[in-house]
mmCIF file of C-alpha atoms in Angstrom:
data_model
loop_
_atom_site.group_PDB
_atom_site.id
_atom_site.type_symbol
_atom_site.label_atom_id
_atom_site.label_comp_id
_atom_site.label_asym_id
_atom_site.label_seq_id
_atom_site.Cartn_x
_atom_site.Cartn_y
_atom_site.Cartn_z
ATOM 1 C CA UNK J 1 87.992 96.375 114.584
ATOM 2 C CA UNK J 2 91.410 96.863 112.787
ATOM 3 C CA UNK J 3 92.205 100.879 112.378
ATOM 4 C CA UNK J 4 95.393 103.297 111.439
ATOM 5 C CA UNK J 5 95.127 106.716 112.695
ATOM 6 C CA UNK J 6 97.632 109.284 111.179
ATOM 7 C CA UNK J 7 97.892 112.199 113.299
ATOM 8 C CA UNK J 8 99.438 114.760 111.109
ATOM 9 C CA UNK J 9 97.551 116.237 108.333
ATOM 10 C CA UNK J 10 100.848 117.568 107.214
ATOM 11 C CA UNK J 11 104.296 117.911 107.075
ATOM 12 C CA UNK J 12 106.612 120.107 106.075
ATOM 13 C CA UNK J 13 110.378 119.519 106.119
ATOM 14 C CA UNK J 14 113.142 120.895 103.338
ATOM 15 C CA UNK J 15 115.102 118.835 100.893
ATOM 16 C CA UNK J 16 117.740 116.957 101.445
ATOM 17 C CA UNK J 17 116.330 116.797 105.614
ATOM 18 C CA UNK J 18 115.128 113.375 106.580
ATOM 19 C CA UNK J 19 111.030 112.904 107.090
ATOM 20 C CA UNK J 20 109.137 111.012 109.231
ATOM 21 C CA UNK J 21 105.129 110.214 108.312
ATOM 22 C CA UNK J 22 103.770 108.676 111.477
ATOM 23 C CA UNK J 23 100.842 106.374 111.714
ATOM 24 C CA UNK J 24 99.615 104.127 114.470
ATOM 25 C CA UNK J 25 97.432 100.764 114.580
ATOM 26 C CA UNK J 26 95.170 98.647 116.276
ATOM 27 C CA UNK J 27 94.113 95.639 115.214
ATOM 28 C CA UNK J 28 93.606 92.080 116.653
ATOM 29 C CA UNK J 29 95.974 89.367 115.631
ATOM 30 C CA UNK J 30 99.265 90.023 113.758
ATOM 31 C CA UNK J 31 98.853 93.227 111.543
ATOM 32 C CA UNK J 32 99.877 93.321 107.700
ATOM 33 C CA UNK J 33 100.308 97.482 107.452
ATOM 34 C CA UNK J 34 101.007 98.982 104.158
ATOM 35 C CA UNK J 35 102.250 102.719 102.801
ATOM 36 C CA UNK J 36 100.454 104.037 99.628
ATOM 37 C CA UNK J 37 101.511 107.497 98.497
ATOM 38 C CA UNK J 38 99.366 109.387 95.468
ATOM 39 C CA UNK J 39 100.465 112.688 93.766
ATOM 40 C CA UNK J 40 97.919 114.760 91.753
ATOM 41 C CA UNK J 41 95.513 113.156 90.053
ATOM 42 C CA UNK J 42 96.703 109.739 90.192
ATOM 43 C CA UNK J 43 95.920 106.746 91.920
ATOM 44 C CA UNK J 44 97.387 105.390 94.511
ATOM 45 C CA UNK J 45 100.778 103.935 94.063
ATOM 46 C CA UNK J 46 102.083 101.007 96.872
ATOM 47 C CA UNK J 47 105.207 101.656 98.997
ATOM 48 C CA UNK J 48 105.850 98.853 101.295
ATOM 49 C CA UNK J 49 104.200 96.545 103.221
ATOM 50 C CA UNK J 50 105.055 95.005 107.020
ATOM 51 C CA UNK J 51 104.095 91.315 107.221
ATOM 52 C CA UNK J 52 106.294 89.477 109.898
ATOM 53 C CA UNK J 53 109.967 89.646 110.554
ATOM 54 C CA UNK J 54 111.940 92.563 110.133
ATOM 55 C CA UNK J 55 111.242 95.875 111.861
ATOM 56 C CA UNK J 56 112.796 97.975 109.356
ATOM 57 C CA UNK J 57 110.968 97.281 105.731
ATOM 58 C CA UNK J 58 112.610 98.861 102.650
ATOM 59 C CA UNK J 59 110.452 99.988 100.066
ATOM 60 C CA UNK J 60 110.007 101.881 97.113
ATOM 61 C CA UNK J 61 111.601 105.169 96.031
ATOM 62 C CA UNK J 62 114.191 105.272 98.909
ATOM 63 C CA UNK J 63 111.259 105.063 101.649
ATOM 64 C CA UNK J 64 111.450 102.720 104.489
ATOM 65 C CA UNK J 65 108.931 101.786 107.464
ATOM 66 C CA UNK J 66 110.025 101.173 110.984
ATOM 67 C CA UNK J 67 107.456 98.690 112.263
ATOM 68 C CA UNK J 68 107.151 98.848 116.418
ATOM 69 C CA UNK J 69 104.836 96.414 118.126
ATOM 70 C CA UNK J 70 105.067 97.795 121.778
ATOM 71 C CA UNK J 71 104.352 101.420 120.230
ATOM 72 C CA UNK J 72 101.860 99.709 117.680
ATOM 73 C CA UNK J 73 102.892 102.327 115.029
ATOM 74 C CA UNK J 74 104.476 102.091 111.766
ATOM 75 C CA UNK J 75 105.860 105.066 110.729
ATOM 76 C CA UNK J 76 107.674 105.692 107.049
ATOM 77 C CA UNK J 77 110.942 107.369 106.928
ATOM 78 C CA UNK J 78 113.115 108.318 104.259
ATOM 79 C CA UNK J 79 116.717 109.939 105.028
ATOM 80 C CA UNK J 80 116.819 112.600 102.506
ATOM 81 C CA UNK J 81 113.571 114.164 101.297
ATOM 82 C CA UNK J 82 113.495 115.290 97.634
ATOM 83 C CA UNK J 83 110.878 117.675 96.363
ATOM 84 C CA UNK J 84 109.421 115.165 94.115
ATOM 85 C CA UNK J 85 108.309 113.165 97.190
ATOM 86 C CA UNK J 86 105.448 115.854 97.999
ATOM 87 C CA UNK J 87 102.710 113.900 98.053
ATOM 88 C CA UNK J 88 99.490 112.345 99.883
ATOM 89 C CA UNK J 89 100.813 109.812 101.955
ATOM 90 C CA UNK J 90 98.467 106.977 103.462
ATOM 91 C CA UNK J 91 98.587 104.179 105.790
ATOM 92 C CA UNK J 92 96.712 100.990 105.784
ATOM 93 C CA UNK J 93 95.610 97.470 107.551
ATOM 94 C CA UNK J 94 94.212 94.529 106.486
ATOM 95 C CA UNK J 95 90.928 94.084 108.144
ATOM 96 C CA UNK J 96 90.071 90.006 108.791
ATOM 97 C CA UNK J 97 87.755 89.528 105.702
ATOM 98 C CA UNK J 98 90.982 91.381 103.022
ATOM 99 C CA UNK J 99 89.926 94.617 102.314
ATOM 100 C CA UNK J 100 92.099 98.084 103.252
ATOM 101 C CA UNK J 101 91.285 100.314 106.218
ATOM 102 C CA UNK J 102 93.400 103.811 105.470
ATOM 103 C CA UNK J 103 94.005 106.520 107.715
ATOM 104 C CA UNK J 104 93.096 110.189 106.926
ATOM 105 C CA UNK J 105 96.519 110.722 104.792
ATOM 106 C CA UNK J 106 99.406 113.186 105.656
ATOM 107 C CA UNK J 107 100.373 115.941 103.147
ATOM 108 C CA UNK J 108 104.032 115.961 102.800
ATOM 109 C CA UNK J 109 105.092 118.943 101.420
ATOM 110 C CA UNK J 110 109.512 118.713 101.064
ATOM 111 C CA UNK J 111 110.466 122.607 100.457
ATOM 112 C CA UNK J 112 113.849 123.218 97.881
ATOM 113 C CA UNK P 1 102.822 95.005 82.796
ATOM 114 C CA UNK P 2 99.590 96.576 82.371
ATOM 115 C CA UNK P 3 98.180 98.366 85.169
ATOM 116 C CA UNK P 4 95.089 98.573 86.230
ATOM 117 C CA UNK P 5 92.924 100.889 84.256
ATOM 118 C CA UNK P 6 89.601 102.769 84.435
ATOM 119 C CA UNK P 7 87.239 104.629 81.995
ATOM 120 C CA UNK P 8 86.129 107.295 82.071
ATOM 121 C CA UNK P 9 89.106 109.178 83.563
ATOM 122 C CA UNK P 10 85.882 112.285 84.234
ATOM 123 C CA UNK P 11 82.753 111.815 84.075
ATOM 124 C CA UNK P 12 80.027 114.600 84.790
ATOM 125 C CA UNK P 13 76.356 114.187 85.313
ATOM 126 C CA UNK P 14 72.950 115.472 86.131
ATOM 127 C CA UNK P 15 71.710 114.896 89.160
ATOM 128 C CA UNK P 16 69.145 111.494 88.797
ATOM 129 C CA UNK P 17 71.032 110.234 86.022
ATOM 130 C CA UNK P 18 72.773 106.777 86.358
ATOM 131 C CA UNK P 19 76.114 106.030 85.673
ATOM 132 C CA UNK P 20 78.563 103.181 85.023
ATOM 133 C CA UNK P 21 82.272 103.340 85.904
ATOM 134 C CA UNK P 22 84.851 100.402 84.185
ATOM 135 C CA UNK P 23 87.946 98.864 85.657
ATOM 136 C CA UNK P 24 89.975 96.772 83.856
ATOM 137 C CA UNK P 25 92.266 94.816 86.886
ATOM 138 C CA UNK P 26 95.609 93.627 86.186
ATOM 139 C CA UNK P 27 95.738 90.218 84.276
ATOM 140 C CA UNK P 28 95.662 87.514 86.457
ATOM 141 C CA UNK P 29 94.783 89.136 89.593
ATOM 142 C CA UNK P 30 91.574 87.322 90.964
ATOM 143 C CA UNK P 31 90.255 90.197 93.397
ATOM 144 C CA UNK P 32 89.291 93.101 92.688
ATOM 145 C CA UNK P 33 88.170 96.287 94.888
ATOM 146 C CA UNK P 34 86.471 99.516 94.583
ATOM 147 C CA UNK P 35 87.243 102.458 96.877
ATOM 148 C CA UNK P 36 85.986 105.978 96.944
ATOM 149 C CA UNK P 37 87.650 109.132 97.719
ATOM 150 C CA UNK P 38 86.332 112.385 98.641
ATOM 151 C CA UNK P 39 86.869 115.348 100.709
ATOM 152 C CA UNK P 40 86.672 114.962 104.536
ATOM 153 C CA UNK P 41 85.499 110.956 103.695
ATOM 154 C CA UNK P 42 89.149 109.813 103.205
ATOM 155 C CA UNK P 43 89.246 106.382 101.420
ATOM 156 C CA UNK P 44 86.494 104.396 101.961
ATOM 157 C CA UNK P 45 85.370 100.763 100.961
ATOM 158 C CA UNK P 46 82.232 99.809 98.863
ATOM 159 C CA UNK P 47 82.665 96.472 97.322
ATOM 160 C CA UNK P 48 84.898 93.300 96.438
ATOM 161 C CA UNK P 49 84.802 90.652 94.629
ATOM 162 C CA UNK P 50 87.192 87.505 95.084
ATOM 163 C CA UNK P 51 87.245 85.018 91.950
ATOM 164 C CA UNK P 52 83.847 83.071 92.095
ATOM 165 C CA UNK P 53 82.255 84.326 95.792
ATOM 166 C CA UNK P 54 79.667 86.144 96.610
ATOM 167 C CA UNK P 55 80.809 89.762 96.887
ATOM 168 C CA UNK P 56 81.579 91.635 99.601
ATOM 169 C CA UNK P 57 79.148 94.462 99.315
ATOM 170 C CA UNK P 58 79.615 96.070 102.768
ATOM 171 C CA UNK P 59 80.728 99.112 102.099
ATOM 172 C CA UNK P 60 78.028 100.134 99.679
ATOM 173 C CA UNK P 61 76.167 103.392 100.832
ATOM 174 C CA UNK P 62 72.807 102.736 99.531
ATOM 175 C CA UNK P 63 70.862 100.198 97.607
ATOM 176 C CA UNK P 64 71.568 102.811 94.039
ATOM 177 C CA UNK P 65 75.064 101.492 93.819
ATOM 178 C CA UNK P 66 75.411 98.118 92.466
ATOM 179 C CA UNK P 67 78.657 96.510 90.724
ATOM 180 C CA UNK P 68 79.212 93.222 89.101
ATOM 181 C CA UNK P 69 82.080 91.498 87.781
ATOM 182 C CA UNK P 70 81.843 89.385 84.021
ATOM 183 C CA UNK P 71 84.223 86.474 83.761
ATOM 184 C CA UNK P 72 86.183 87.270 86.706
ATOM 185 C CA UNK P 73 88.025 89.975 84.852
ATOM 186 C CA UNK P 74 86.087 93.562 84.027
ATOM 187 C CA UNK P 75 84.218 95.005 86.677
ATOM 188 C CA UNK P 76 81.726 98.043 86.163
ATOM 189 C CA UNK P 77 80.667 100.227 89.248
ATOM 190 C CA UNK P 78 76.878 101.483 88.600
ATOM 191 C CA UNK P 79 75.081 104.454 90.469
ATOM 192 C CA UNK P 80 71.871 105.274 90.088
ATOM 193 C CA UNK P 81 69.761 108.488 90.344
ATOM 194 C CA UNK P 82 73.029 110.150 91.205
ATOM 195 C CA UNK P 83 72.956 112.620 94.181
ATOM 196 C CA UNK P 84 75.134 115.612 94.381
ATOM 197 C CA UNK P 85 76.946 113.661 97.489
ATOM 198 C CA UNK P 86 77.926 110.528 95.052
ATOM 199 C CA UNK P 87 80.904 113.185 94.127
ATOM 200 C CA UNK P 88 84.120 111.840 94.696
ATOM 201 C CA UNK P 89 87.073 110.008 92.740
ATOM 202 C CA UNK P 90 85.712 106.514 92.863
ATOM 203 C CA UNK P 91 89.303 103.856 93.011
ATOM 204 C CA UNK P 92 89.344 100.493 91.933
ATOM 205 C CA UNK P 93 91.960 97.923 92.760
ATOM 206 C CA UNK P 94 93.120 94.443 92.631
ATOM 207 C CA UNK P 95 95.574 91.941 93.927
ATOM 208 C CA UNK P 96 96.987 88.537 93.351
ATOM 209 C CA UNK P 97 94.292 86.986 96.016
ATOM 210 C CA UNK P 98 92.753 87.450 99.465
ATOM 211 C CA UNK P 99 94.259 85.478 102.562
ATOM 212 C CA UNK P 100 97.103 86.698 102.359
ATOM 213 C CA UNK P 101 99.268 90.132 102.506
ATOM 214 C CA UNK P 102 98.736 91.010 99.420
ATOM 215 C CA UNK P 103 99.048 94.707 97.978
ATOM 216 C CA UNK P 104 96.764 95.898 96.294
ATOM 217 C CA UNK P 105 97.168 97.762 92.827
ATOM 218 C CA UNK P 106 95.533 100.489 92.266
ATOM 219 C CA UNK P 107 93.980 102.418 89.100
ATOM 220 C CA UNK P 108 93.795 105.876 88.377
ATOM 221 C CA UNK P 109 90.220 106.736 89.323
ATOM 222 C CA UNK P 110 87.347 108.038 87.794
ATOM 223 C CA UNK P 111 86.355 111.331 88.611
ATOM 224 C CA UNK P 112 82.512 111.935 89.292
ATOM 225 C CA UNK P 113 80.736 114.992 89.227
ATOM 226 C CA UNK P 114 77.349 115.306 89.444
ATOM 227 C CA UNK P 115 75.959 118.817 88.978
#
Protein backbone atom coordinates (compact mmCIF):
# COMPACT_ATOMS: atom_id res chain seq x y z
CA UNK A 1 0.00 0.00 0.00
CA UNK A 2 1.31 3.53 -0.99
CA UNK A 3 2.21 5.68 2.41
CA UNK A 4 4.22 9.11 3.43
CA UNK A 5 5.39 9.22 6.88
CA UNK A 6 6.55 12.70 8.18
CA UNK A 7 8.61 12.33 11.13
CA UNK A 8 8.62 15.72 12.64
CA UNK A 9 5.60 17.07 14.22
CA UNK A 10 7.41 20.33 14.16
CA UNK A 11 9.85 22.64 13.29
CA UNK A 12 11.16 25.51 14.39
CA UNK A 13 13.81 27.56 12.57
CA UNK A 14 14.12 31.70 12.48
CA UNK A 15 13.56 33.94 9.52
CA UNK A 16 15.55 34.51 6.97
CA UNK A 17 17.34 30.60 7.95
CA UNK A 18 16.62 28.01 5.33
CA UNK A 19 13.95 25.00 6.36
CA UNK A 20 13.76 21.67 5.58
CA UNK A 21 10.13 19.62 6.06
CA UNK A 22 11.07 16.00 5.58
CA UNK A 23 8.79 13.27 4.48
CA UNK A 24 9.44 9.78 3.23
CA UNK A 25 7.44 7.23 0.87
CA UNK A 26 6.65 3.91 -0.06
CA UNK A 27 4.72 3.01 -2.66
CA UNK A 28 4.80 0.45 -5.57
CA UNK A 29 5.40 1.69 -9.05
CA UNK A 30 6.60 5.26 -9.84
CA UNK A 31 5.28 7.69 -7.08
CA UNK A 32 3.42 11.11 -7.93
CA UNK A 33 4.18 12.97 -4.26
CA UNK A 34 2.67 16.27 -3.61
CA UNK A 35 3.21 19.27 -0.78
CA UNK A 36 -0.04 20.91 0.56
CA UNK A 37 0.47 23.55 3.24
CA UNK A 38 -2.85 25.07 5.25
CA UNK A 39 -2.72 28.08 7.68
CA UNK A 40 -5.61 28.69 10.15
CA UNK A 41 -8.73 27.91 9.21
CA UNK A 42 -8.29 27.36 5.66
CA UNK A 43 -8.13 24.62 3.42
CA UNK A 44 -5.52 23.19 2.07
CA UNK A 45 -3.60 25.07 -0.50
CA UNK A 46 -1.19 22.84 -3.23
CA UNK A 47 2.59 23.44 -3.36
CA UNK A 48 4.20 21.22 -5.82
CA UNK A 49 3.97 18.05 -7.10
CA UNK A 50 6.93 15.31 -8.23
CA UNK A 51 5.83 13.32 -11.30
CA UNK A 52 8.95 12.11 -13.33
CA UNK A 53 12.06 13.92 -14.32
CA UNK A 54 13.63 16.42 -12.35
CA UNK A 55 14.80 15.88 -8.77
CA UNK A 56 14.53 19.34 -7.74
CA UNK A 57 10.65 20.60 -8.32
CA UNK A 58 9.98 24.35 -7.89
CA UNK A 59 6.84 25.28 -6.51
CA UNK A 60 4.80 27.78 -5.07
CA UNK A 61 5.70 30.64 -2.72
CA UNK A 62 9.53 30.18 -3.06
CA UNK A 63 9.25 26.37 -1.83
CA UNK A 64 10.97 23.64 -3.63
CA UNK A 65 11.04 19.66 -3.18
CA UNK A 66 14.12 17.59 -3.58
CA UNK A 67 12.77 14.26 -4.81
CA UNK A 68 15.39 11.15 -3.92
CA UNK A 69 14.52 7.69 -5.13
CA UNK A 70 17.37 5.68 -3.36
CA UNK A 71 16.35 7.59 0.01
CA UNK A 72 12.57 7.33 -1.13
CA UNK A 73 11.91 10.75 0.54
CA UNK A 74 10.80 13.97 -0.72
CA UNK A 75 11.53 16.57 1.41
CA UNK A 76 10.43 20.53 0.80
CA UNK A 77 12.95 23.17 1.23
CA UNK A 78 12.84 26.73 0.96
CA UNK A 79 16.20 28.92 1.36
CA UNK A 80 14.96 31.70 3.41
CA UNK A 81 12.04 31.13 5.77
CA UNK A 82 9.66 34.10 6.27
CA UNK A 83 7.27 34.24 9.18
CA UNK A 84 4.33 34.11 6.99
CA UNK A 85 5.32 30.55 5.99
CA UNK A 86 4.21 29.15 9.58
CA UNK A 87 1.98 26.78 8.71
CA UNK A 88 0.68 22.98 8.64
CA UNK A 89 2.66 21.43 6.16
CA UNK A 90 1.57 17.96 4.56
CA UNK A 91 2.82 15.41 2.28
CA UNK A 92 0.99 13.18 -0.04
CA UNK A 93 0.87 10.04 -2.66
CA UNK A 94 -1.30 8.95 -5.08
CA UNK A 95 -2.60 5.62 -4.12
CA UNK A 96 -3.39 3.24 -7.51
CA UNK A 97 -7.22 3.89 -7.65
CA UNK A 98 -6.44 8.41 -7.44
CA UNK A 99 -7.20 9.38 -4.19
CA UNK A 100 -4.48 11.21 -1.56
CA UNK A 101 -2.72 9.35 1.24
CA UNK A 102 -1.19 12.36 3.65
CA UNK A 103 1.18 12.04 6.31
CA UNK A 104 0.54 13.31 9.90
CA UNK A 105 1.63 17.10 8.90
CA UNK A 106 4.66 19.08 10.34
CA UNK A 107 4.06 22.40 12.18
CA UNK A 108 6.46 24.88 10.91
CA UNK A 109 6.73 27.53 13.10
CA UNK A 110 9.64 30.39 11.33
CA UNK A 111 10.49 32.73 14.53
CA UNK A 112 11.27 36.84 13.55
CA UNK B 1 -11.11 31.35 -11.23
CA UNK B 2 -13.49 30.23 -8.74
CA UNK B 3 -12.34 27.98 -6.17
CA UNK B 4 -13.81 25.41 -4.77
CA UNK B 5 -16.36 26.31 -2.19
CA UNK B 6 -18.35 24.81 0.71
CA UNK B 7 -21.42 25.76 2.86
CA UNK B 8 -21.77 25.94 5.72
CA UNK B 9 -18.34 27.32 6.69
CA UNK B 10 -19.74 25.95 10.77
CA UNK B 11 -22.17 24.00 11.37
CA UNK B 12 -23.23 22.79 14.99
CA UNK B 13 -25.57 20.04 15.93
CA UNK B 14 -27.27 17.83 18.40
CA UNK B 15 -26.20 14.71 18.76
CA UNK B 16 -28.80 12.25 16.42
CA UNK B 17 -29.51 14.96 14.18
CA UNK B 18 -28.55 14.59 10.43
CA UNK B 19 -26.72 16.85 8.50
CA UNK B 20 -25.83 17.83 4.92
CA UNK B 21 -22.54 19.50 3.95
CA UNK B 22 -22.29 21.30 0.08
CA UNK B 23 -19.29 21.59 -2.16
CA UNK B 24 -19.37 23.40 -5.07
CA UNK B 25 -15.96 21.95 -7.19
CA UNK B 26 -14.20 24.07 -9.54
CA UNK B 27 -15.91 24.35 -13.04
CA UNK B 28 -14.89 21.82 -15.19
CA UNK B 29 -13.16 19.59 -12.90
CA UNK B 30 -14.80 16.04 -13.28
CA UNK B 31 -13.67 14.47 -9.79
CA UNK B 32 -14.41 15.39 -6.88
CA UNK B 33 -13.25 14.22 -3.20
CA UNK B 34 -14.20 14.51 0.33
CA UNK B 35 -11.65 14.34 3.15
CA UNK B 36 -11.98 14.73 6.85
CA UNK B 37 -9.79 16.26 9.34
CA UNK B 38 -9.62 15.91 12.94
CA UNK B 39 -7.39 15.76 15.83
CA UNK B 40 -4.99 12.76 16.13
CA UNK B 41 -7.01 11.29 12.69
CA UNK B 42 -4.88 13.46 10.31
CA UNK B 43 -6.54 13.63 6.82
CA UNK B 44 -8.45 10.89 5.99
CA UNK B 45 -10.48 9.69 2.85
CA UNK B 46 -14.30 8.97 2.70
CA UNK B 47 -15.53 9.20 -0.78
CA UNK B 48 -15.00 10.10 -4.62
CA UNK B 49 -16.69 10.44 -7.32
CA UNK B 50 -15.13 10.48 -10.98
CA UNK B 51 -17.59 11.92 -13.80
CA UNK B 52 -20.23 9.09 -14.43
CA UNK B 53 -18.68 5.90 -12.15
CA UNK B 54 -19.71 4.36 -9.46
CA UNK B 55 -18.16 6.09 -6.45
CA UNK B 56 -15.49 5.25 -4.55
CA UNK B 57 -17.01 4.94 -1.15
CA UNK B 58 -14.09 3.30 0.72
CA UNK B 59 -13.29 5.49 3.07
CA UNK B 60 -16.72 5.94 4.55
CA UNK B 61 -16.79 5.10 8.39
CA UNK B 62 -20.19 3.77 8.71
CA UNK B 63 -23.27 3.11 6.72
CA UNK B 64 -24.79 6.99 8.35
CA UNK B 65 -22.62 8.82 5.91
CA UNK B 66 -23.80 8.84 2.45
CA UNK B 67 -22.88 11.51 -0.41
CA UNK B 68 -24.08 11.89 -3.90
CA UNK B 69 -23.17 13.99 -6.68
CA UNK B 70 -26.21 15.82 -9.14
CA UNK B 71 -25.11 16.46 -12.69
CA UNK B 72 -21.58 15.81 -12.16
CA UNK B 73 -21.11 19.18 -10.56
CA UNK B 74 -22.53 19.82 -6.71
CA UNK B 75 -21.86 17.28 -4.32
CA UNK B 76 -23.54 17.17 -0.74
CA UNK B 77 -21.89 15.06 2.13
CA UNK B 78 -24.86 13.66 4.48
CA UNK B 79 -24.44 12.24 8.13
CA UNK B 80 -26.89 10.85 9.92
CA UNK B 81 -27.75 10.48 13.66
CA UNK B 82 -24.57 12.42 14.23
CA UNK B 83 -22.23 11.08 17.01
CA UNK B 84 -20.08 13.28 19.07
CA UNK B 85 -16.96 11.48 17.13
CA UNK B 86 -18.38 12.75 13.51
CA UNK B 87 -16.47 16.13 14.83
CA UNK B 88 -13.97 17.21 12.58
CA UNK B 89 -13.45 19.78 9.57
CA UNK B 90 -14.87 17.68 6.81
CA UNK B 91 -12.58 18.84 3.15
CA UNK B 92 -13.78 18.49 -0.15
CA UNK B 93 -11.72 18.60 -3.30
CA UNK B 94 -11.50 18.21 -6.94
CA UNK B 95 -9.23 17.91 -9.89
CA UNK B 96 -9.11 18.02 -13.62
CA UNK B 97 -9.47 13.94 -13.73
CA UNK B 98 -8.17 10.69 -12.24
CA UNK B 99 -5.28 8.71 -14.10
CA UNK B 100 -3.19 11.00 -13.97
CA UNK B 101 -1.02 13.38 -11.49
CA UNK B 102 -3.36 15.57 -10.97
CA UNK B 103 -3.57 18.06 -7.87
CA UNK B 104 -6.17 18.29 -6.25
CA UNK B 105 -7.96 21.66 -5.20
CA UNK B 106 -9.11 22.00 -2.20
CA UNK B 107 -12.08 23.99 -0.38
CA UNK B 108 -12.19 25.58 2.78
CA UNK B 109 -13.99 23.03 4.94
CA UNK B 110 -16.90 22.83 6.88
CA UNK B 111 -16.57 22.76 10.40
CA UNK B 112 -18.78 20.15 12.37
CA UNK B 113 -19.65 20.16 15.80
CA UNK B 114 -21.89 18.06 17.27
CA UNK B 115 -22.68 18.75 20.93
Amino acid sequence: AQSVAQPEDQVNVAEGNPLTVKCTYSVSGNPYLFWYVQYPNRGLQFLLKYITGDNLIKGSYGFEAEFNKSQTSFHLKKPSALVSDSALYFCAVRDLTDKLIFGTGTRLQVFP
Amino acid sequence: GAGVSQSPSNKVTEKGKDVELRCDPISGHTALYWYRQSLGQGLEFLIYFQGNSAPDKSGLPSDRFSAERTGGSVSTLTIQRTQQEDSAVYLCASSLGTGGPYEQYFGPGTRLTVT
